Amino acid sequence: QTRMQSLQPDPKAQYRSVYEALKKIVLTEGFWRPLRGINVTMLGAGPAHAMYFACYEKIKKSLSDTIQHGGNSHLANGIAGSVATLLHDAVMNTAEVVKQRMQMFNSPYKSVLACIRTVQKTEGFGAFYRSYTTQLTMNVPFQAIHFITYEFMQEQINPRREYNPRSHIVSGAIAGAVAAAAPTPLDVCKTLLNTQENMALSSVNISGHLSGMVNAFKTVYQLGGVSGYFRGVQARVIYQMPSTAIAWSVYEFFKYFLTKHKLEKR
């Protein structure tokens, strides 16, 4: 996704599809190259998702009791998902910056630690949060759509809201696909802010570091026009579907397991 969202890619890193990109990266750069940066994502994902789901459940329950007297309120689901995103992205934004810089073509960083040290030394701590407002602008509507779609799908295929792995996987995948496509223009801008793509910035005579969502939007349009905002949309959907399906099925399993264990203990 990071490679396909590049606005001025190196001739050796130009891809027409997700499959071609994956195949070319593996053949020219090695089998493990597509997994570069996965360790920093895994480190950030644990605490980020813990805060994310805990906040979501608490706010959803409180608001649903107020709005619909204990029923399932889609408004409550959307608000809860949006607020939970603030905590989640505060952790994951840093991890995303490091991951995307390591995934760039000809990335100069040898390891996660080397990347963190270099960015901190050359650009300052603020570099890790340069895209935070853009990420929130993208992820707040994404998560609102994501949670509303998931809860809606559960109402349709699992109305009793029982633990049903198949329904959680299907609902999660559909919710991820629907929510992934909508904010792609913001994701392209976020990638540009995170990677500070040298070839792209120099081609429009930008020296130093690009900052701010408005500047990112203008730069993307200068470089790719309207179609530039939708670079990598296929990769986003393909990435989000299994990602959200796995996240929801694992979450619902532990929620069921812990609740069952607690009831048995009582």
Backbone as JSON, one array per atom type, in Angstrom:
{
  "sequence": "QTRMQSLQPDPKAQYRSVYEALKKIVLTEGFWRPLRGINVTMLGAGPAHAMYFACYEKIKKSLSDTIQHGGNSHLANGIAGSVATLLHDAVMNTAEVVKQRMQMFNSPYKSVLACIRTVQKTEGFGAFYRSYTTQLTMNVPFQAIHFITYEFMQEQINPRREYNPRSHIVSGAIAGAVAAAAPTPLDVCKTLLNTQENMALSSVNISGHLSGMVNAFKTVYQLGGVSGYFRGVQARVIYQMPSTAIAWSVYEFFKYFLTKHKLEKR",
  "N": [[0.83, -1.21, 0.0], [1.89, 1.29, 0.87], [3.95, 1.6, -1.04], [2.44, 1.67, -3.42], [1.04, 3.99, -3.1], [2.86, 5.9, -3.52], [3.76, 8.99, -4.94], [5.63, 9.92, -6.74], [7.12, 7.58, -7.87], [10.14, 5.57, -7.93], [11.53, 4.43, -11.01], [12.01, 1.68, -10.83], [10.22, 0.89, -8.99], [7.52, 0.86, -9.76], [4.19, -0.03, -9.97], [1.36, -1.85, -11.24], [-0.69, -3.24, -10.1], [-1.83, -4.83, -7.03], [-0.99, -7.49, -6.84], [1.09, -7.57, -8.74], [2.86, -5.77, -7.54], [3.52, -7.08, -5.11], [4.69, -9.43, -6.09], [6.86, -8.41, -7.59], [8.34, -7.09, -5.6], [9.07, -9.23, -3.92], [10.6, -10.81, -5.7], [12.69, -9.08, -6.49], [13.68, -7.89, -4.16], [13.69, -9.68, -2.11], [12.22, -12.36, -0.12], [11.28, -11.68, 2.47], [10.91, -8.96, 2.44], [8.32, -7.64, 2.06], [7.33, -7.78, 4.64], [8.62, -5.99, 6.17], [8.97, -3.84, 8.92], [6.94, -4.9, 10.38], [7.36, -5.66, 13.0], [7.39, -3.3, 14.58], [4.77, -2.52, 14.25], [3.42, -4.6, 15.53], [4.29, -4.23, 18.15], [3.09, -1.79, 18.79], [0.4, -2.35, 18.37], [-0.76, -3.93, 20.44], [-1.11, -2.4, 23.05], [-2.51, -0.26, 21.84], [-4.89, -1.38, 20.73], [-6.0, -2.45, 23.02], [-6.75, -0.2, 24.53], [-8.47, 0.87, 22.67], [-10.69, -0.99, 22.23], [-11.61, -1.22, 24.86], [-12.36, 1.4, 25.51], [-14.29, 1.77, 23.51], [-16.33, -0.15, 24.17], [-17.13, 0.76, 26.73], [-18.07, 3.44, 26.27], [-20.0, 2.95, 24.29], [-21.9, 1.37, 25.67], [-22.71, 3.15, 27.71], [-23.76, 5.33, 26.23], [-25.72, 4.04, 24.67], [-27.5, 3.21, 26.63], [-28.47, 5.67, 27.38], [-29.45, 6.88, 24.98], [-31.08, 4.89, 23.74], [-32.18, 3.38, 25.74], [-30.79, 0.99, 26.69], [-30.87, -0.51, 24.37], [-29.54, -1.25, 21.03], [-27.86, 1.32, 19.69], [-27.11, 2.94, 16.71], [-26.03, 5.46, 16.47], [-24.77, 5.76, 18.92], [-22.85, 3.75, 18.61], [-21.29, 4.79, 16.52], [-20.28, 7.2, 17.66], [-18.88, 6.17, 19.87], [-16.93, 4.61, 18.58], [-15.53, 6.63, 17.26], [-14.46, 8.2, 19.39], [-12.85, 6.27, 20.64], [-10.93, 5.99, 18.71], [-9.26, 8.2, 19.0], [-7.57, 7.58, 21.17], [-6.43, 5.17, 20.27], [-5.05, 5.96, 17.89], [-3.18, 7.72, 18.91], [-1.19, 6.11, 19.86], [-0.65, 4.38, 17.67], [0.09, 6.07, 15.57], [2.79, 6.83, 15.73], [4.03, 4.32, 15.37], [3.16, 3.8, 12.78], [4.45, 5.75, 11.24], [7.16, 4.94, 11.43], [6.95, 2.34, 10.35], [6.05, 2.85, 7.68], [8.17, 4.34, 6.64], [10.17, 2.46, 6.63], [9.18, 0.74, 4.76], [9.37, 1.97, 2.34], [10.68, 2.25, -1.03], [14.07, 1.48, -1.5], [14.69, 2.18, 1.16], [16.53, 3.92, 3.61], [16.87, 3.03, 6.17], [18.07, 0.67, 8.46], [17.04, -0.76, 10.6], [14.29, -0.86, 12.99], [14.93, 0.59, 15.33], [17.07, 2.13, 14.4], [15.74, 3.7, 12.54], [13.95, 5.16, 14.19], [15.78, 6.59, 15.77], [17.17, 8.12, 13.82], [15.12, 9.67, 12.61], [14.23, 11.09, 14.85], [16.55, 12.51, 15.46], [17.1, 14.04, 13.12], [14.67, 15.26, 12.37], [13.21, 15.76, 14.61], [11.02, 15.14, 17.49], [8.41, 15.78, 16.83], [8.02, 14.84, 14.26], [6.99, 12.3, 14.36], [4.36, 12.72, 14.82], [3.41, 14.24, 12.81], [1.49, 13.6, 10.94], [-0.71, 13.15, 12.47], [-3.14, 14.66, 12.88], [-4.19, 14.45, 10.31], [-4.46, 11.7, 10.16], [-6.38, 11.3, 12.16], [-8.51, 12.74, 11.06], [-9.02, 11.11, 8.95], [-9.4, 8.57, 10.16], [-11.43, 8.87, 12.1], [-13.99, 9.18, 10.71], [-13.7, 6.76, 9.33], [-13.65, 4.78, 11.4], [-16.12, 5.27, 12.57], [-17.9, 4.56, 10.47], [-17.03, 1.93, 10.22], [-17.64, 0.68, 12.77], [-20.42, 1.1, 12.9], [-21.27, -0.29, 10.61], [-20.38, -2.88, 11.25], [-21.9, -3.49, 13.58], [-24.44, -3.27, 12.47], [-24.38, -5.36, 10.58], [-24.16, -7.5, 12.32], [-26.66, -7.39, 13.53], [-28.19, -8.26, 11.4], [-27.23, -10.86, 10.64], [-26.69, -12.16, 12.99], [-28.75, -11.9, 15.08], [-29.33, -12.51, 17.77], [-27.03, -11.95, 19.03], [-25.05, -13.76, 19.86], [-22.07, -15.71, 20.6], [-20.55, -16.3, 17.67], [-18.39, -17.41, 15.53], [-18.27, -17.39, 12.65], [-20.13, -15.4, 11.9], [-18.93, -13.16, 13.05], [-16.53, -12.98, 11.64], [-17.42, -12.58, 8.96], [-18.98, -10.22, 9.26], [-17.0, -8.48, 10.22], [-15.2, -8.42, 8.03], [-16.77, -7.29, 5.96], [-17.41, -4.82, 7.13], [-14.85, -3.73, 7.3], [-14.15, -3.51, 4.56], [-16.07, -1.7, 3.53], [-15.59, 0.57, 5.11], [-12.92, 1.08, 4.48], [-12.65, 1.98, 1.82], [-13.82, 4.55, 1.64], [-12.23, 6.72, 3.02], [-9.86, 6.92, 1.46], [-8.53, 9.11, -0.01], [-7.59, 10.71, 2.12], [-5.87, 8.93, 3.3], [-3.86, 8.69, 1.4], [-2.77, 11.25, 1.56], [-1.87, 11.14, 4.2], [0.12, 9.17, 3.99], [1.97, 10.53, 2.39], [2.73, 12.6, 4.14], [3.84, 11.07, 6.19], [5.98, 9.68, 4.97], [7.42, 11.65, 3.66], [8.17, 11.88, 0.94], [10.87, 12.2, -1.07], [11.42, 12.53, -3.92], [8.9, 13.24, -4.89], [8.3, 15.63, -3.48], [10.41, 17.31, -4.24], [9.89, 17.59, -6.94], [7.82, 19.37, -7.08], [8.94, 21.59, -6.16], [9.26, 21.81, -3.32], [10.95, 22.46, -0.48], [12.62, 21.24, 2.45], [10.46, 20.01, 5.03], [7.24, 18.64, 4.47], [4.22, 19.66, 5.91], [1.03, 19.48, 7.57], [-2.41, 19.01, 6.77], [-3.83, 20.41, 4.76], [-1.78, 21.39, 3.09], [-0.77, 18.93, 2.27], [-2.94, 17.9, 0.81], [-3.05, 19.73, -1.32], [-0.55, 19.26, -2.51], [-0.73, 16.57, -3.31], [-2.72, 16.8, -5.26], [-1.41, 18.44, -7.11], [0.56, 16.69, -7.98], [-0.75, 14.35, -8.86], [-3.34, 14.86, -9.69], [-6.96, 14.43, -9.56], [-7.21, 11.63, -9.6], [-4.99, 10.9, -8.2], [-5.66, 10.96, -5.53], [-6.81, 8.54, -5.08], [-5.01, 6.52, -5.2], [-3.85, 3.29, -4.54], [-6.24, 2.31, -3.47], [-7.35, -0.21, -3.93], [-5.47, -1.84, -2.67], [-5.84, -0.98, -0.03], [-8.46, -1.89, 0.59], [-8.14, -4.68, 0.24], [-6.27, -5.13, 2.23], [-7.62, -4.27, 4.58], [-9.92, -5.89, 4.85], [-9.28, -8.71, 5.66], [-7.88, -7.93, 7.93], [-9.68, -6.52, 9.68], [-11.56, -8.54, 9.96], [-10.12, -10.55, 11.3], [-9.42, -9.1, 13.63], [-11.96, -8.55, 14.84], [-12.99, -11.17, 15.19], [-11.12, -12.35, 16.93], [-11.31, -10.58, 19.09], [-14.05, -10.87, 19.83], [-14.0, -13.55, 20.56], [-12.33, -13.59, 22.88], [-13.81, -11.91, 24.48], [-16.15, -13.4, 24.82], [-15.01, -15.71, 26.02], [-13.84, -14.7, 28.41], [-16.08, -13.56, 29.66], [-17.71, -15.8, 30.01], [-16.08, -17.35, 31.67], [-16.04, -15.69, 33.92], [-18.74, -15.75, 34.71], [-19.0, -18.48, 35.33], [-17.3, -18.61, 37.48], [-18.64, -17.08, 39.34]],
  "CA": [[0.0, 0.0, 0.0], [2.8, 2.44, 0.93], [4.62, 1.71, -2.35], [1.47, 2.01, -4.46], [0.59, 5.36, -2.87], [3.96, 6.81, -3.86], [3.31, 9.92, -5.97], [6.7, 9.99, -7.73], [7.9, 6.37, -7.59], [11.34, 5.23, -8.68], [11.15, 3.56, -12.14], [12.1, 0.28, -10.42], [9.18, 0.62, -8.0], [6.23, 1.24, -10.33], [3.35, -1.23, -9.98], [0.02, -1.65, -11.78], [-1.67, -3.93, -9.26], [-1.31, -5.33, -5.76], [-0.28, -8.75, -7.11], [2.36, -7.25, -9.41], [3.73, -5.13, -6.54], [4.0, -8.12, -4.19], [5.56, -10.33, -6.86], [8.08, -7.69, -7.94], [9.09, -6.83, -4.36], [9.65, -10.51, -3.47], [11.62, -11.26, -6.66], [13.85, -8.17, -6.58], [14.19, -7.44, -2.87], [13.7, -10.77, -1.14], [10.94, -12.89, 0.36], [10.83, -11.05, 3.7], [10.81, -7.5, 2.27], [6.98, -7.09, 2.31], [7.02, -7.81, 6.07], [9.47, -5.03, 6.87], [8.23, -2.92, 9.77], [5.85, -5.59, 11.08], [7.66, -5.72, 14.43], [6.95, -2.07, 15.26], [3.31, -2.55, 14.23], [2.99, -5.55, 16.56], [4.55, -3.6, 19.45], [2.1, -0.74, 19.03], [-0.98, -2.84, 18.25], [-1.26, -4.46, 21.71], [-1.69, -1.34, 23.88], [-3.46, 0.57, 21.07], [-6.18, -2.06, 20.62], [-6.54, -2.62, 24.37], [-7.44, 1.06, 24.84], [-9.46, 1.04, 21.62], [-11.89, -1.77, 22.5], [-12.11, -0.9, 26.21], [-13.04, 2.69, 25.39], [-15.47, 1.57, 22.67], [-17.37, -0.86, 24.93], [-17.61, 1.6, 27.81], [-18.86, 4.56, 25.73], [-21.16, 2.39, 23.59], [-22.89, 0.96, 26.67], [-23.22, 4.34, 28.38], [-24.59, 6.11, 25.3], [-26.89, 3.25, 24.27], [-28.45, 3.28, 27.76], [-29.06, 7.01, 27.39], [-30.18, 7.16, 23.74], [-32.09, 3.88, 23.38], [-32.54, 2.64, 26.95], [-30.22, -0.36, 26.72], [-30.87, -1.12, 23.04], [-28.36, -1.0, 20.2], [-27.99, 2.59, 18.97], [-26.04, 3.14, 15.73], [-25.41, 6.74, 16.79], [-23.86, 5.47, 20.03], [-21.74, 2.95, 18.05], [-20.44, 5.7, 15.75], [-19.59, 8.11, 18.58], [-17.94, 5.36, 20.66], [-15.81, 4.27, 17.7], [-14.77, 7.86, 16.98], [-13.69, 8.56, 20.58], [-11.84, 5.23, 20.83], [-9.89, 6.22, 17.71], [-8.32, 9.2, 19.53], [-6.59, 6.86, 21.99], [-5.75, 4.19, 19.41], [-4.13, 6.61, 16.95], [-2.1, 8.36, 19.66], [-0.14, 5.09, 19.95], [-0.31, 3.79, 16.38], [0.64, 7.03, 14.62], [4.25, 6.7, 15.79], [4.38, 3.04, 14.75], [2.87, 3.91, 11.35], [5.52, 6.55, 10.63], [8.34, 4.08, 11.33], [6.64, 1.25, 9.42], [6.0, 3.31, 6.29], [9.52, 4.74, 6.2], [10.93, 1.23, 6.39], [8.59, 0.04, 3.61], [9.65, 2.72, 1.11], [11.7, 1.68, -1.91], [15.43, 1.93, -1.14], [14.66, 2.8, 2.48], [17.89, 4.0, 4.17], [16.88, 2.57, 7.56], [18.43, -0.74, 8.59], [16.22, -1.38, 11.63], [13.29, 0.01, 13.62], [15.64, 1.48, 16.25], [17.84, 3.08, 13.59], [14.76, 4.62, 11.95], [13.47, 6.05, 15.26], [16.89, 7.49, 16.15], [17.46, 9.03, 12.71], [14.0, 10.61, 12.49], [14.27, 11.95, 16.04], [17.74, 13.38, 15.37], [17.06, 14.95, 11.96], [13.39, 15.96, 12.2], [12.6, 16.05, 15.9], [9.95, 14.27, 17.96], [7.16, 16.14, 16.15], [7.89, 14.11, 13.0], [6.18, 11.11, 14.59], [2.95, 13.12, 14.91], [3.14, 15.2, 11.73], [0.27, 13.19, 10.23], [-1.72, 12.75, 13.46], [-4.44, 15.29, 12.59], [-4.69, 13.85, 9.06], [-4.88, 10.34, 10.5], [-7.64, 11.39, 12.89], [-9.52, 13.18, 10.09], [-9.32, 9.92, 8.14], [-9.81, 7.42, 10.95], [-12.68, 9.09, 12.83], [-15.1, 8.69, 9.88], [-13.46, 5.34, 9.04], [-14.08, 3.95, 12.52], [-17.57, 5.45, 12.73], [-18.5, 3.7, 9.44], [-16.61, 0.57, 10.55], [-18.42, 0.14, 13.89], [-21.85, 1.1, 12.55], [-21.46, -1.39, 9.65], [-20.22, -4.15, 11.97], [-23.06, -3.71, 14.45], [-25.58, -3.47, 11.58], [-24.26, -6.71, 10.03], [-24.47, -8.42, 13.42], [-28.11, -7.4, 13.68], [-28.78, -8.99, 10.28], [-26.86, -12.28, 10.56], [-26.55, -12.73, 14.33], [-29.64, -11.02, 15.85], [-29.28, -12.82, 19.2], [-25.73, -11.47, 19.48], [-24.33, -14.85, 20.51], [-20.72, -15.91, 20.04], [-20.65, -17.03, 16.41], [-17.17, -17.03, 14.78], [-18.52, -17.1, 11.23], [-20.79, -14.1, 11.76], [-17.96, -12.12, 13.42], [-15.57, -12.86, 10.52], [-18.12, -11.98, 7.81], [-19.32, -8.84, 9.6], [-15.75, -7.73, 10.3], [-14.65, -8.24, 6.68], [-17.63, -6.34, 5.24], [-17.23, -3.52, 7.77], [-13.53, -3.24, 6.9], [-14.16, -3.15, 3.14], [-16.89, -0.49, 3.36], [-14.92, 1.7, 5.76], [-11.59, 1.31, 3.9], [-12.7, 2.68, 0.53], [-14.26, 5.95, 1.78], [-11.24, 7.76, 3.32], [-8.6, 6.71, 0.74], [-7.8, 10.36, -0.27], [-6.9, 11.13, 3.34], [-4.78, 7.98, 3.54], [-2.78, 9.07, 0.48], [-2.15, 12.44, 2.17], [-1.17, 10.69, 5.41], [1.33, 8.48, 3.55], [2.92, 11.56, 1.94], [3.23, 13.26, 5.35], [4.66, 10.11, 6.94], [7.2, 9.28, 4.25], [8.13, 12.83, 3.16], [8.74, 11.35, -0.29], [11.81, 13.2, -1.6], [11.24, 12.78, -5.36], [7.62, 13.92, -5.08], [8.38, 16.99, -2.95], [11.34, 18.11, -5.04], [9.3, 17.83, -8.27], [6.94, 20.54, -6.98], [9.78, 22.63, -5.55], [9.07, 21.93, -1.87], [12.17, 22.16, 0.25], [12.32, 21.0, 3.86], [9.46, 18.98, 5.31], [5.84, 18.96, 4.24], [3.4, 19.46, 7.11], [-0.34, 19.99, 7.48], [-3.31, 18.3, 5.87], [-4.16, 21.27, 3.61], [-0.62, 21.35, 2.2], [-0.69, 17.58, 1.7], [-4.0, 17.8, -0.21], [-2.62, 20.53, -2.48], [0.6, 18.6, -3.13], [-1.22, 15.36, -3.98], [-3.43, 17.23, -6.48], [-0.38, 18.92, -8.04], [1.33, 15.57, -8.5], [-1.52, 13.27, -9.48], [-4.72, 15.22, -10.02], [-8.02, 13.79, -8.76], [-6.93, 10.19, -9.5], [-3.93, 10.73, -7.21], [-6.26, 10.76, -4.21], [-7.32, 7.17, -4.95], [-3.92, 5.56, -5.38], [-3.78, 2.28, -3.49], [-7.55, 1.98, -2.88], [-7.51, -1.67, -3.98], [-4.61, -2.39, -1.61], [-6.47, -0.66, 1.25], [-9.59, -2.79, 0.8], [-7.6, -6.03, 0.4], [-5.59, -5.16, 3.53], [-8.54, -4.07, 5.68], [-10.91, -6.97, 5.0], [-8.81, -9.75, 6.6], [-7.43, -7.29, 9.17], [-10.83, -6.29, 10.56], [-12.19, -9.85, 10.22], [-9.32, -11.18, 12.35], [-9.52, -8.3, 14.85], [-13.26, -8.75, 15.47], [-13.18, -12.56, 15.62], [-10.28, -12.55, 18.12], [-11.9, -9.78, 20.18], [-15.31, -11.5, 20.26], [-13.66, -14.8, 21.24], [-11.86, -13.31, 24.23], [-14.94, -11.32, 25.19], [-16.98, -14.56, 25.17], [-14.25, -16.58, 26.93], [-13.69, -14.05, 29.71], [-17.4, -13.41, 30.25], [-18.13, -17.15, 30.39], [-15.24, -17.71, 32.82], [-16.47, -14.88, 35.04], [-20.03, -16.28, 35.13], [-18.77, -19.77, 35.95], [-16.64, -18.33, 38.76], [-19.7, -16.62, 40.23]],
  "C": [[0.87, 1.26, 0.0], [3.47, 2.67, -0.41], [3.66, 2.19, -3.42], [0.92, 3.42, -4.3], [1.68, 6.38, -3.16], [3.56, 7.67, -5.06], [4.35, 10.11, -7.08], [7.61, 8.78, -7.52], [9.14, 6.24, -8.46], [10.9, 4.33, -9.84], [11.16, 2.07, -11.79], [10.98, -0.09, -9.44], [7.81, 1.12, -8.49], [5.4, -0.03, -10.52], [1.94, -0.9, -10.49], [-1.07, -2.31, -10.94], [-1.0, -4.42, -7.98], [-0.48, -6.6, -5.99], [1.08, -8.48, -7.75], [3.35, -6.64, -8.42], [4.34, -6.18, -5.63], [5.01, -9.03, -4.88], [6.91, -9.67, -7.16], [8.97, -7.44, -6.72], [9.8, -8.11, -3.89], [10.79, -10.94, -4.38], [12.88, -10.39, -6.65], [14.47, -7.8, -5.24], [14.2, -8.5, -1.78], [12.34, -11.11, -0.59], [10.38, -12.13, 1.56], [10.6, -9.54, 3.58], [9.4, -6.95, 2.52], [6.59, -7.04, 3.8], [7.86, -6.82, 6.87], [8.62, -4.05, 7.67], [7.12, -3.58, 10.57], [6.07, -5.63, 12.59], [7.2, -4.48, 15.18], [5.43, -1.98, 15.29], [2.77, -3.45, 15.34], [3.19, -4.96, 17.96], [3.49, -2.55, 19.8], [0.67, -1.25, 19.09], [-1.57, -3.32, 19.57], [-1.9, -3.38, 22.58], [-2.73, -0.49, 23.15], [-4.84, -0.08, 21.02], [-6.82, -2.31, 21.98], [-7.35, -1.37, 24.76], [-8.64, 1.26, 23.92], [-10.77, 0.32, 21.96], [-12.48, -1.48, 23.88], [-12.92, 0.39, 26.19], [-14.34, 2.54, 24.6], [-16.62, 0.93, 23.46], [-17.99, 0.03, 26.0], [-18.53, 2.72, 27.31], [-20.12, 4.06, 25.03], [-22.27, 2.03, 24.57], [-23.53, 2.18, 27.33], [-24.18, 5.13, 27.49], [-25.84, 5.35, 24.87], [-27.95, 3.26, 25.36], [-29.19, 4.61, 27.76], [-29.96, 7.24, 26.17], [-31.33, 6.19, 23.5], [-32.44, 2.94, 24.54], [-32.08, 1.18, 26.9], [-30.21, -1.07, 25.39], [-29.6, -0.79, 22.28], [-28.59, 0.27, 19.38], [-26.82, 2.77, 18.02], [-25.32, 4.47, 15.96], [-24.38, 6.54, 17.91], [-22.64, 4.69, 19.53], [-20.75, 3.85, 17.31], [-19.63, 6.63, 16.64], [-18.54, 7.36, 19.39], [-16.71, 5.0, 19.83], [-14.93, 5.46, 17.41], [-13.89, 8.25, 18.17], [-12.57, 7.56, 20.83], [-10.66, 5.42, 19.88], [-8.85, 7.22, 18.2], [-7.21, 8.54, 20.33], [-5.76, 5.91, 21.14], [-4.68, 4.85, 18.55], [-2.99, 7.34, 17.65], [-0.9, 7.41, 19.79], [0.32, 4.67, 18.56], [0.29, 4.77, 15.37], [2.16, 6.94, 14.55], [4.71, 5.43, 15.08], [4.21, 3.1, 13.24], [3.96, 4.7, 10.61], [6.76, 5.68, 10.4], [8.12, 2.98, 10.3], [6.69, 1.71, 7.97], [7.36, 3.76, 5.78], [10.38, 3.52, 5.89], [10.43, 0.48, 5.16], [8.86, 0.75, 2.28], [10.71, 2.01, 0.27], [13.05, 2.31, -1.59], [15.45, 2.68, 0.2], [16.07, 2.79, 3.09], [18.0, 3.42, 5.58], [17.1, 1.06, 7.65], [17.56, -1.48, 9.61], [15.23, -0.37, 12.19], [13.97, 1.04, 14.51], [16.42, 2.54, 15.5], [16.93, 4.13, 12.98], [14.29, 5.64, 12.99], [14.55, 7.07, 15.62], [17.16, 8.54, 15.08], [16.38, 10.1, 12.56], [14.01, 11.61, 13.65], [15.41, 12.98, 15.94], [17.61, 14.43, 14.28], [15.78, 15.8, 11.86], [12.7, 16.31, 13.51], [11.45, 15.12, 16.24], [8.62, 14.53, 17.24], [6.94, 15.39, 14.86], [7.0, 12.88, 13.16], [4.69, 11.43, 14.67], [2.58, 14.14, 13.84], [1.83, 14.87, 11.02], [-0.87, 12.84, 11.18], [-3.1, 13.35, 13.17], [-5.05, 14.72, 11.31], [-5.21, 12.45, 9.34], [-6.21, 10.34, 11.24], [-8.79, 11.78, 11.95], [-9.96, 12.01, 9.22], [-9.95, 8.82, 8.99], [-11.11, 7.62, 11.74], [-13.88, 8.68, 11.96], [-14.96, 7.21, 9.53], [-14.01, 4.46, 10.15], [-15.58, 4.09, 12.79], [-18.31, 4.53, 11.75], [-18.25, 2.23, 9.78], [-17.49, -0.04, 11.65], [-19.91, 0.08, 13.58], [-22.15, -0.07, 11.61], [-21.37, -2.74, 10.35], [-21.46, -4.47, 12.81], [-24.33, -3.96, 13.61], [-25.57, -4.9, 11.02], [-24.58, -7.76, 11.1], [-25.98, -8.52, 13.65], [-28.78, -8.26, 12.61], [-28.49, -10.49, 10.35], [-26.68, -12.96, 11.92], [-27.41, -11.91, 15.3], [-29.62, -11.29, 17.36], [-27.96, -12.38, 19.85], [-24.99, -12.51, 20.33], [-22.93, -14.94, 19.93], [-20.83, -16.83, 18.85], [-19.48, -16.63, 15.52], [-17.42, -16.64, 13.34], [-19.15, -15.72, 11.05], [-19.83, -12.96, 12.1], [-16.96, -11.89, 12.29], [-16.21, -12.15, 9.33], [-18.44, -10.51, 8.08], [-18.08, -7.95, 9.64], [-15.17, -7.42, 8.93], [-15.45, -7.21, 5.89], [-17.46, -4.93, 5.8], [-15.89, -2.9, 7.36], [-13.5, -2.76, 5.46], [-14.9, -1.84, 2.91], [-16.15, 0.73, 3.9], [-13.57, 2.05, 5.1], [-11.64, 2.19, 2.65], [-12.96, 4.18, 0.69], [-13.13, 6.96, 2.04], [-9.89, 7.59, 2.62], [-7.86, 8.02, 0.43], [-7.02, 10.86, 0.94], [-5.73, 10.21, 3.64], [-3.59, 8.28, 2.64], [-2.01, 10.27, 1.04], [-1.34, 12.05, 3.4], [0.15, 10.01, 5.04], [2.39, 9.48, 3.11], [3.53, 12.28, 3.14], [4.15, 12.35, 6.14], [6.0, 9.84, 6.28], [8.04, 10.46, 3.79], [8.89, 12.48, 1.87], [9.57, 12.4, -1.05], [11.57, 13.55, -3.07], [9.96, 13.57, -5.63], [7.71, 15.38, -4.65], [9.28, 17.88, -3.8], [10.75, 18.45, -6.41], [8.32, 19.01, -8.26], [7.62, 21.67, -6.19], [9.49, 22.89, -4.06], [10.36, 21.53, -1.19], [11.82, 22.0, 1.73], [11.26, 19.92, 3.99], [8.04, 19.49, 5.1], [5.05, 18.71, 5.53], [2.01, 20.05, 6.87], [-1.17, 19.3, 6.43], [-3.63, 19.11, 4.62], [-3.02, 21.25, 2.6], [-0.49, 20.0, 1.51], [-1.72, 17.4, 0.59], [-3.6, 18.53, -1.48], [-1.51, 19.82, -3.25], [0.17, 17.35, -3.9], [-1.92, 15.73, -5.29], [-2.44, 17.71, -7.54], [0.32, 17.76, -8.74], [0.49, 14.55, -9.27], [-2.93, 13.6, -9.89], [-5.71, 14.51, -9.13], [-7.71, 12.3, -8.55], [-5.84, 9.9, -8.46], [-4.47, 10.45, -5.82], [-6.72, 9.32, -3.99], [-6.26, 6.11, -5.26], [-3.93, 4.57, -4.21], [-5.11, 1.88, -2.88], [-7.79, 0.47, -2.86], [-6.7, -2.33, -2.87], [-5.23, -2.16, -0.23], [-7.61, -1.64, 1.58], [-9.11, -4.22, 1.06], [-6.93, -6.19, 1.77], [-6.59, -5.12, 4.68], [-9.5, -5.23, 5.9], [-10.43, -8.08, 5.94], [-8.41, -9.16, 7.95], [-8.59, -7.1, 10.15], [-11.56, -7.6, 10.89], [-11.45, -10.56, 11.36], [-9.49, -10.44, 13.68], [-10.84, -8.57, 15.59], [-13.44, -10.18, 15.96], [-12.35, -12.87, 16.86], [-10.87, -11.82, 19.32], [-13.16, -10.45, 20.72], [-15.04, -12.82, 20.98], [-13.25, -14.55, 22.69], [-12.96, -12.69, 25.1], [-15.87, -12.44, 25.69], [-16.3, -15.42, 26.23], [-14.16, -15.99, 28.33], [-15.03, -13.87, 30.43], [-17.91, -14.74, 30.79], [-17.38, -17.6, 31.65], [-15.68, -16.96, 34.08], [-17.8, -15.38, 35.6], [-19.89, -17.61, 35.85], [-18.16, -19.62, 37.34], [-17.69, -17.9, 39.79], [-20.58, -17.79, 40.71]]
}
